[in-house]
Amino acid sequence: MKQGLVVDDSAVIRRVTGRILEMMGFDSTELDDGAKALDHCLAAMPDAILLDWNMPNVDTIELLRKLRRVPGGNQCKILFVVTENDPMLIGRALRAGADDILLKPYDHHAVQEKFEELGLIERQAQAS
């Protein structure tokens, strides 16, 4: 089973996103802090990470760079989760190693679409 990691300081966001990942066939781990996420990835790099931009006590751009340097970090797909469409921030995240961004608020469909685009899941047939 593919592994997903949700890193967000909001318990509600972690829980909802974890459920979305599970509905897409992922085993989901939810963490509230960047240091815990780095430790988790050092032990076992997931297939996908949804990394919130605004977390306390962590420079998320630096965390993103560190995650890419972890063994297996280049194979993991990282979605950088943001609350505003700030081109400067998005550019920094993409240069630091994010594969794509996901804008909050999001739903199952938005996550599924991003995972399809990144090749994490098969593209679903469109209903006519």
JSON list of C-alpha atoms in Angstrom, two decimals:
[
{"chain": "A", "resi": 1, "resn": "MET", "atom": "CA", "xyz": [0.00, 0.00, 0.00]},
{"chain": "A", "resi": 2, "resn": "LYS", "atom": "CA", "xyz": [1.25, 3.49, -0.83]},
{"chain": "A", "resi": 3, "resn": "GLN", "atom": "CA", "xyz": [2.15, 5.73, 2.09]},
{"chain": "A", "resi": 4, "resn": "GLY", "atom": "CA", "xyz": [0.97, 9.32, 2.56]},
{"chain": "A", "resi": 5, "resn": "LEU", "atom": "CA", "xyz": [2.09, 11.89, 5.10]},
{"chain": "A", "resi": 6, "resn": "VAL", "atom": "CA", "xyz": [0.03, 14.93, 6.09]},
{"chain": "A", "resi": 7, "resn": "VAL", "atom": "CA", "xyz": [1.96, 17.66, 7.93]},
{"chain": "A", "resi": 8, "resn": "ASP", "atom": "CA", "xyz": [-0.25, 20.44, 9.27]},
{"chain": "A", "resi": 9, "resn": "ASP", "atom": "CA", "xyz": [-0.65, 22.18, 12.63]},
{"chain": "A", "resi": 10, "resn": "SER", "atom": "CA", "xyz": [-4.46, 21.93, 12.37]},
{"chain": "A", "resi": 11, "resn": "ALA", "atom": "CA", "xyz": [-5.87, 18.69, 13.77]},
{"chain": "A", "resi": 12, "resn": "VAL", "atom": "CA", "xyz": [-9.02, 19.09, 11.66]},
{"chain": "A", "resi": 13, "resn": "ILE", "atom": "CA", "xyz": [-7.06, 19.51, 8.42]},
{"chain": "A", "resi": 14, "resn": "ARG", "atom": "CA", "xyz": [-4.85, 16.52, 9.29]},
{"chain": "A", "resi": 15, "resn": "ARG", "atom": "CA", "xyz": [-7.85, 14.31, 10.05]},
{"chain": "A", "resi": 16, "resn": "VAL", "atom": "CA", "xyz": [-9.84, 15.30, 6.95]},
{"chain": "A", "resi": 17, "resn": "THR", "atom": "CA", "xyz": [-6.82, 15.02, 4.64]},
{"chain": "A", "resi": 18, "resn": "GLY", "atom": "CA", "xyz": [-5.87, 11.67, 6.15]},
{"chain": "A", "resi": 19, "resn": "ARG", "atom": "CA", "xyz": [-9.37, 10.39, 5.35]},
{"chain": "A", "resi": 20, "resn": "ILE", "atom": "CA", "xyz": [-9.07, 11.66, 1.77]},
{"chain": "A", "resi": 21, "resn": "LEU", "atom": "CA", "xyz": [-5.78, 9.80, 1.35]},
{"chain": "A", "resi": 22, "resn": "GLU", "atom": "CA", "xyz": [-7.27, 6.62, 2.81]},
{"chain": "A", "resi": 23, "resn": "MET", "atom": "CA", "xyz": [-10.21, 6.87, 0.39]},
{"chain": "A", "resi": 24, "resn": "MET", "atom": "CA", "xyz": [-7.65, 6.96, -2.43]},
{"chain": "A", "resi": 25, "resn": "GLY", "atom": "CA", "xyz": [-5.98, 3.79, -1.14]},
{"chain": "A", "resi": 26, "resn": "PHE", "atom": "CA", "xyz": [-3.11, 5.29, 0.85]},
{"chain": "A", "resi": 27, "resn": "ASP", "atom": "CA", "xyz": [-2.00, 4.40, 4.34]},
{"chain": "A", "resi": 28, "resn": "SER", "atom": "CA", "xyz": [-1.96, 7.84, 6.00]},
{"chain": "A", "resi": 29, "resn": "THR", "atom": "CA", "xyz": [0.18, 9.28, 8.77]},
{"chain": "A", "resi": 30, "resn": "GLU", "atom": "CA", "xyz": [-0.68, 12.70, 10.18]},
{"chain": "A", "resi": 31, "resn": "LEU", "atom": "CA", "xyz": [1.86, 14.87, 12.00]},
{"chain": "A", "resi": 32, "resn": "ASP", "atom": "CA", "xyz": [1.58, 18.35, 13.50]},
{"chain": "A", "resi": 33, "resn": "ASP", "atom": "CA", "xyz": [5.16, 19.51, 13.25]},
{"chain": "A", "resi": 34, "resn": "GLY", "atom": "CA", "xyz": [8.02, 19.73, 10.76]},
{"chain": "A", "resi": 35, "resn": "ALA", "atom": "CA", "xyz": [10.64, 18.15, 13.03]},
{"chain": "A", "resi": 36, "resn": "LYS", "atom": "CA", "xyz": [8.42, 15.09, 13.50]},
{"chain": "A", "resi": 37, "resn": "ALA", "atom": "CA", "xyz": [7.88, 14.94, 9.74]},
{"chain": "A", "resi": 38, "resn": "LEU", "atom": "CA", "xyz": [11.63, 14.98, 9.07]},
{"chain": "A", "resi": 39, "resn": "ASP", "atom": "CA", "xyz": [12.19, 12.20, 11.64]},
{"chain": "A", "resi": 40, "resn": "HIS", "atom": "CA", "xyz": [9.36, 10.17, 10.10]},
{"chain": "A", "resi": 41, "resn": "CYS", "atom": "CA", "xyz": [10.86, 10.55, 6.61]},
{"chain": "A", "resi": 42, "resn": "LEU", "atom": "CA", "xyz": [14.32, 9.59, 7.83]},
{"chain": "A", "resi": 43, "resn": "ALA", "atom": "CA", "xyz": [12.82, 6.33, 9.11]},
{"chain": "A", "resi": 44, "resn": "ALA", "atom": "CA", "xyz": [10.56, 5.65, 6.11]},
{"chain": "A", "resi": 45, "resn": "MET", "atom": "CA", "xyz": [10.04, 8.02, 3.19]},
{"chain": "A", "resi": 46, "resn": "PRO", "atom": "CA", "xyz": [6.36, 8.08, 2.12]},
{"chain": "A", "resi": 47, "resn": "ASP", "atom": "CA", "xyz": [5.18, 8.14, -1.48]},
{"chain": "A", "resi": 48, "resn": "ALA", "atom": "CA", "xyz": [3.43, 11.48, -1.00]},
{"chain": "A", "resi": 49, "resn": "ILE", "atom": "CA", "xyz": [3.64, 14.37, 1.46]},
{"chain": "A", "resi": 50, "resn": "LEU", "atom": "CA", "xyz": [1.11, 17.18, 1.86]},
{"chain": "A", "resi": 51, "resn": "LEU", "atom": "CA", "xyz": [3.14, 19.87, 3.60]},
{"chain": "A", "resi": 52, "resn": "ASP", "atom": "CA", "xyz": [1.40, 22.94, 5.04]},
{"chain": "A", "resi": 53, "resn": "TRP", "atom": "CA", "xyz": [3.15, 26.25, 4.46]},
{"chain": "A", "resi": 54, "resn": "ASN", "atom": "CA", "xyz": [2.33, 27.98, 7.72]},
{"chain": "A", "resi": 55, "resn": "MET", "atom": "CA", "xyz": [3.41, 25.93, 10.75]},
{"chain": "A", "resi": 56, "resn": "PRO", "atom": "CA", "xyz": [4.83, 27.23, 14.01]},
{"chain": "A", "resi": 57, "resn": "ASN", "atom": "CA", "xyz": [8.50, 26.77, 14.91]},
{"chain": "A", "resi": 58, "resn": "VAL", "atom": "CA", "xyz": [9.58, 25.66, 11.44]},
{"chain": "A", "resi": 59, "resn": "ASP", "atom": "CA", "xyz": [10.84, 27.27, 8.24]},
{"chain": "A", "resi": 60, "resn": "THR", "atom": "CA", "xyz": [8.78, 25.21, 5.84]},
{"chain": "A", "resi": 61, "resn": "ILE", "atom": "CA", "xyz": [10.91, 26.08, 2.81]},
{"chain": "A", "resi": 62, "resn": "GLU", "atom": "CA", "xyz": [14.00, 24.82, 4.64]},
{"chain": "A", "resi": 63, "resn": "LEU", "atom": "CA", "xyz": [12.10, 21.70, 5.72]},
{"chain": "A", "resi": 64, "resn": "LEU", "atom": "CA", "xyz": [11.20, 21.09, 2.09]},
{"chain": "A", "resi": 65, "resn": "ARG", "atom": "CA", "xyz": [14.88, 21.31, 1.12]},
{"chain": "A", "resi": 66, "resn": "LYS", "atom": "CA", "xyz": [15.82, 18.90, 3.91]},
{"chain": "A", "resi": 67, "resn": "LEU", "atom": "CA", "xyz": [13.14, 16.42, 2.87]},
{"chain": "A", "resi": 68, "resn": "ARG", "atom": "CA", "xyz": [14.59, 16.36, -0.64]},
{"chain": "A", "resi": 69, "resn": "ARG", "atom": "CA", "xyz": [18.04, 15.49, 0.79]},
{"chain": "A", "resi": 70, "resn": "VAL", "atom": "CA", "xyz": [16.72, 12.51, 2.81]},
{"chain": "A", "resi": 71, "resn": "PRO", "atom": "CA", "xyz": [17.41, 9.11, 1.18]},
{"chain": "A", "resi": 72, "resn": "GLY", "atom": "CA", "xyz": [14.45, 8.47, -1.12]},
{"chain": "A", "resi": 73, "resn": "GLY", "atom": "CA", "xyz": [13.43, 12.13, -0.95]},
{"chain": "A", "resi": 74, "resn": "ASN", "atom": "CA", "xyz": [13.73, 12.56, -4.71]},
{"chain": "A", "resi": 75, "resn": "GLN", "atom": "CA", "xyz": [11.13, 9.85, -5.39]},
{"chain": "A", "resi": 76, "resn": "CYS", "atom": "CA", "xyz": [8.53, 11.25, -2.98]},
{"chain": "A", "resi": 77, "resn": "LYS", "atom": "CA", "xyz": [5.90, 13.62, -4.39]},
{"chain": "A", "resi": 78, "resn": "ILE", "atom": "CA", "xyz": [5.44, 16.72, -2.25]},
{"chain": "A", "resi": 79, "resn": "LEU", "atom": "CA", "xyz": [2.40, 18.97, -2.43]},
{"chain": "A", "resi": 80, "resn": "PHE", "atom": "CA", "xyz": [3.01, 22.32, -0.78]},
{"chain": "A", "resi": 81, "resn": "VAL", "atom": "CA", "xyz": [-0.29, 23.38, 0.82]},
{"chain": "A", "resi": 82, "resn": "VAL", "atom": "CA", "xyz": [-0.98, 27.12, 0.88]},
{"chain": "A", "resi": 83, "resn": "THR", "atom": "CA", "xyz": [-3.89, 29.35, 1.90]},
{"chain": "A", "resi": 84, "resn": "GLU", "atom": "CA", "xyz": [-3.23, 32.10, -0.62]},
{"chain": "A", "resi": 85, "resn": "ASN", "atom": "CA", "xyz": [-2.14, 32.17, -4.22]},
{"chain": "A", "resi": 86, "resn": "ASP", "atom": "CA", "xyz": [1.11, 34.11, -3.64]},
{"chain": "A", "resi": 87, "resn": "PRO", "atom": "CA", "xyz": [3.34, 33.73, -6.73]},
{"chain": "A", "resi": 88, "resn": "MET", "atom": "CA", "xyz": [6.52, 34.58, -4.78]},
{"chain": "A", "resi": 89, "resn": "LEU", "atom": "CA", "xyz": [5.85, 31.93, -2.13]},
{"chain": "A", "resi": 90, "resn": "ILE", "atom": "CA", "xyz": [4.82, 29.35, -4.71]},
{"chain": "A", "resi": 91, "resn": "GLY", "atom": "CA", "xyz": [7.97, 30.05, -6.72]},
{"chain": "A", "resi": 92, "resn": "ARG", "atom": "CA", "xyz": [10.15, 29.60, -3.62]},
{"chain": "A", "resi": 93, "resn": "ALA", "atom": "CA", "xyz": [8.41, 26.32, -2.79]},
{"chain": "A", "resi": 94, "resn": "LEU", "atom": "CA", "xyz": [8.80, 24.94, -6.31]},
{"chain": "A", "resi": 95, "resn": "ARG", "atom": "CA", "xyz": [12.50, 25.94, -6.42]},
{"chain": "A", "resi": 96, "resn": "ALA", "atom": "CA", "xyz": [13.02, 24.28, -3.01]},
{"chain": "A", "resi": 97, "resn": "GLY", "atom": "CA", "xyz": [11.62, 20.99, -4.32]},
{"chain": "A", "resi": 98, "resn": "ALA", "atom": "CA", "xyz": [7.81, 20.98, -4.15]},
{"chain": "A", "resi": 99, "resn": "ASP", "atom": "CA", "xyz": [6.27, 19.04, -7.02]},
{"chain": "A", "resi": 100, "resn": "ASP", "atom": "CA", "xyz": [3.11, 21.14, -7.01]},
{"chain": "A", "resi": 101, "resn": "ILE", "atom": "CA", "xyz": [0.92, 23.29, -4.77]},
{"chain": "A", "resi": 102, "resn": "LEU", "atom": "CA", "xyz": [-2.50, 22.66, -3.31]},
{"chain": "A", "resi": 103, "resn": "LEU", "atom": "CA", "xyz": [-4.63, 25.65, -2.38]},
{"chain": "A", "resi": 104, "resn": "LYS", "atom": "CA", "xyz": [-6.74, 25.57, 0.83]},
{"chain": "A", "resi": 105, "resn": "PRO", "atom": "CA", "xyz": [-9.56, 24.95, 1.20]},
{"chain": "A", "resi": 106, "resn": "TYR", "atom": "CA", "xyz": [-9.44, 21.74, -0.82]},
{"chain": "A", "resi": 107, "resn": "ASP", "atom": "CA", "xyz": [-11.62, 18.68, -1.11]},
{"chain": "A", "resi": 108, "resn": "HIS", "atom": "CA", "xyz": [-11.31, 15.05, -2.19]},
{"chain": "A", "resi": 109, "resn": "HIS", "atom": "CA", "xyz": [-11.61, 15.97, -5.87]},
{"chain": "A", "resi": 110, "resn": "ALA", "atom": "CA", "xyz": [-8.77, 18.54, -5.71]},
{"chain": "A", "resi": 111, "resn": "VAL", "atom": "CA", "xyz": [-6.40, 16.12, -3.96]},
{"chain": "A", "resi": 112, "resn": "GLN", "atom": "CA", "xyz": [-7.35, 13.31, -6.34]},
{"chain": "A", "resi": 113, "resn": "GLU", "atom": "CA", "xyz": [-6.69, 15.55, -9.35]},
{"chain": "A", "resi": 114, "resn": "LYS", "atom": "CA", "xyz": [-3.24, 16.54, -8.06]},
{"chain": "A", "resi": 115, "resn": "PHE", "atom": "CA", "xyz": [-2.36, 12.91, -7.27]},
{"chain": "A", "resi": 116, "resn": "GLU", "atom": "CA", "xyz": [-3.43, 11.90, -10.78]},
{"chain": "A", "resi": 117, "resn": "GLU", "atom": "CA", "xyz": [-1.31, 14.67, -12.32]},
{"chain": "A", "resi": 118, "resn": "LEU", "atom": "CA", "xyz": [1.70, 13.56, -10.25]},
{"chain": "A", "resi": 119, "resn": "GLY", "atom": "CA", "xyz": [1.23, 9.90, -11.22]},
{"chain": "A", "resi": 120, "resn": "LEU", "atom": "CA", "xyz": [0.48, 8.77, -7.67]},
{"chain": "A", "resi": 121, "resn": "ILE", "atom": "CA", "xyz": [-2.87, 7.24, -8.65]},
{"chain": "A", "resi": 122, "resn": "GLU", "atom": "CA", "xyz": [-4.50, 6.15, -11.90]},
{"chain": "A", "resi": 123, "resn": "ARG", "atom": "CA", "xyz": [-6.53, 8.79, -13.69]},
{"chain": "A", "resi": 124, "resn": "GLN", "atom": "CA", "xyz": [-10.22, 8.20, -13.02]},
{"chain": "A", "resi": 125, "resn": "ALA", "atom": "CA", "xyz": [-12.64, 7.97, -15.97]},
{"chain": "A", "resi": 126, "resn": "GLN", "atom": "CA", "xyz": [-14.76, 11.08, -16.34]},
{"chain": "A", "resi": 127, "resn": "ALA", "atom": "CA", "xyz": [-18.53, 10.66, -15.99]},
{"chain": "A", "resi": 128, "resn": "SER", "atom": "CA", "xyz": [-20.39, 11.96, -19.03]}
]
